[in-house]
């Protein structure tokens, strides 16, 4: 069935060995608290937030594809083709005797 199904490549999943997630969360909480109290200047918007979605707005075909949502799959199309072929066969079989 490799003909009808496109395989997706494996996802890259790199896990850091020497990272303390708890410490990072605590540092982030402390930093946000200091910003709220005015001890630190407001955080500027990072490049990831600025670039996220910046290019897809310019491409109308990407927006149309996202808005469409439901698309007919290859399996459904092939099944519908077979059903139509069988119906046509039975209709023509009654009209013309082979």
mmCIF file of C-alpha atoms in Angstrom:
data_model
loop_
_atom_site.group_PDB
_atom_site.id
_atom_site.type_symbol
_atom_site.label_atom_id
_atom_site.label_comp_id
_atom_site.label_asym_id
_atom_site.label_seq_id
_atom_site.Cartn_x
_atom_site.Cartn_y
_atom_site.Cartn_z
ATOM 1 C CA UNK A 1 0.000 0.000 0.000
ATOM 2 C CA UNK A 2 2.992 2.304 -0.367
ATOM 3 C CA UNK A 3 1.353 3.601 -3.495
ATOM 4 C CA UNK A 4 -1.490 5.343 -1.667
ATOM 5 C CA UNK A 5 0.077 6.368 1.630
ATOM 6 C CA UNK A 6 2.892 8.854 1.986
ATOM 7 C CA UNK A 7 5.215 8.073 4.879
ATOM 8 C CA UNK A 8 6.280 10.944 7.092
ATOM 9 C CA UNK A 9 9.910 11.235 8.094
ATOM 10 C CA UNK A 10 10.885 10.493 11.647
ATOM 11 C CA UNK A 11 10.749 13.456 13.990
ATOM 12 C CA UNK A 12 13.972 14.771 15.474
ATOM 13 C CA UNK A 13 13.791 14.299 19.220
ATOM 14 C CA UNK A 14 16.910 15.441 21.037
ATOM 15 C CA UNK A 15 16.777 15.311 24.818
ATOM 16 C CA UNK A 16 19.390 17.179 26.777
ATOM 17 C CA UNK A 17 21.247 15.253 29.424
ATOM 18 C CA UNK A 18 22.494 18.041 31.678
ATOM 19 C CA UNK A 19 19.387 20.220 31.939
ATOM 20 C CA UNK A 20 17.502 20.960 35.126
ATOM 21 C CA UNK A 21 13.952 21.712 34.001
ATOM 22 C CA UNK A 22 12.831 22.538 37.528
ATOM 23 C CA UNK A 23 15.542 25.170 37.880
ATOM 24 C CA UNK A 24 14.634 26.716 34.501
ATOM 25 C CA UNK A 25 10.962 26.957 35.502
ATOM 26 C CA UNK A 26 11.870 28.564 38.822
ATOM 27 C CA UNK A 27 14.166 31.066 37.084
ATOM 28 C CA UNK A 28 11.397 31.950 34.648
ATOM 29 C CA UNK A 29 8.910 32.488 37.513
ATOM 30 C CA UNK A 30 11.407 34.709 39.366
ATOM 31 C CA UNK A 31 12.117 36.714 36.203
ATOM 32 C CA UNK A 32 8.393 37.260 35.532
ATOM 33 C CA UNK A 33 7.846 38.342 39.141
ATOM 34 C CA UNK A 34 10.709 40.851 38.940
ATOM 35 C CA UNK A 35 9.263 42.246 35.692
ATOM 36 C CA UNK A 36 5.868 42.686 37.330
ATOM 37 C CA UNK A 37 7.440 44.516 40.285
ATOM 38 C CA UNK A 38 9.394 46.799 37.943
ATOM 39 C CA UNK A 39 12.847 45.581 38.928
ATOM 40 C CA UNK A 40 13.577 44.529 35.336
ATOM 41 C CA UNK A 41 12.639 46.291 32.081
ATOM 42 C CA UNK A 42 9.762 44.784 30.042
ATOM 43 C CA UNK A 43 10.763 41.846 27.935
ATOM 44 C CA UNK A 44 11.060 42.546 24.225
ATOM 45 C CA UNK A 45 9.275 40.314 21.783
ATOM 46 C CA UNK A 46 11.585 37.525 20.611
ATOM 47 C CA UNK A 47 12.297 36.661 17.024
ATOM 48 C CA UNK A 48 10.216 33.499 17.191
ATOM 49 C CA UNK A 49 7.055 35.413 18.065
ATOM 50 C CA UNK A 50 7.697 37.968 15.337
ATOM 51 C CA UNK A 51 8.335 35.363 12.632
ATOM 52 C CA UNK A 52 5.558 32.964 13.567
ATOM 53 C CA UNK A 53 2.938 33.154 10.837
ATOM 54 C CA UNK A 54 4.650 36.075 9.083
ATOM 55 C CA UNK A 55 5.147 34.243 5.790
ATOM 56 C CA UNK A 56 1.891 32.309 5.634
ATOM 57 C CA UNK A 57 -0.131 35.549 5.574
ATOM 58 C CA UNK A 58 1.432 36.486 2.244
ATOM 59 C CA UNK A 59 0.583 33.156 0.603
ATOM 60 C CA UNK A 60 -3.073 32.961 -0.315
ATOM 61 C CA UNK A 61 -2.844 29.305 -1.373
ATOM 62 C CA UNK A 62 -1.681 28.335 2.138
ATOM 63 C CA UNK A 63 -4.619 30.158 3.709
ATOM 64 C CA UNK A 64 -7.073 28.515 1.320
ATOM 65 C CA UNK A 65 -5.656 25.085 2.088
ATOM 66 C CA UNK A 66 -5.945 25.677 5.844
ATOM 67 C CA UNK A 67 -9.486 27.051 5.496
ATOM 68 C CA UNK A 68 -10.640 24.152 3.295
ATOM 69 C CA UNK A 69 -9.894 21.568 5.963
ATOM 70 C CA UNK A 70 -11.772 18.590 4.517
ATOM 71 C CA UNK A 71 -10.169 17.024 1.487
ATOM 72 C CA UNK A 72 -10.957 13.786 -0.255
ATOM 73 C CA UNK A 73 -8.270 11.184 0.330
ATOM 74 C CA UNK A 74 -6.814 8.856 -2.260
ATOM 75 C CA UNK A 75 -8.407 5.793 -0.688
ATOM 76 C CA UNK A 76 -11.866 7.345 -0.799
ATOM 77 C CA UNK A 77 -11.351 8.397 -4.425
ATOM 78 C CA UNK A 78 -10.243 4.893 -5.471
ATOM 79 C CA UNK A 79 -13.146 3.281 -3.592
ATOM 80 C CA UNK A 80 -15.620 5.665 -5.244
ATOM 81 C CA UNK A 81 -14.117 4.857 -8.652
ATOM 82 C CA UNK A 82 -14.579 1.115 -8.069
ATOM 83 C CA UNK A 83 -18.177 1.617 -6.909
ATOM 84 C CA UNK A 84 -18.954 3.669 -10.012
ATOM 85 C CA UNK A 85 -17.329 1.036 -12.234
ATOM 86 C CA UNK A 86 -19.404 -1.779 -10.669
ATOM 87 C CA UNK A 87 -22.615 0.241 -10.985
ATOM 88 C CA UNK A 88 -21.865 0.997 -14.617
ATOM 89 C CA UNK A 89 -21.140 -2.696 -15.243
ATOM 90 C CA UNK A 90 -24.464 -3.830 -13.773
ATOM 91 C CA UNK A 91 -26.406 -1.162 -15.663
ATOM 92 C CA UNK A 92 -24.776 -2.041 -18.965
ATOM 93 C CA UNK A 93 -25.070 -5.787 -18.292
ATOM 94 C CA UNK A 94 -28.865 -5.495 -18.156
ATOM 95 C CA UNK A 95 -28.992 -3.389 -21.319
ATOM 96 C CA UNK A 96 -26.607 -5.484 -23.413
ATOM 97 C CA UNK A 97 -26.525 -9.213 -22.965
ATOM 98 C CA UNK A 98 -22.981 -10.475 -23.326
#
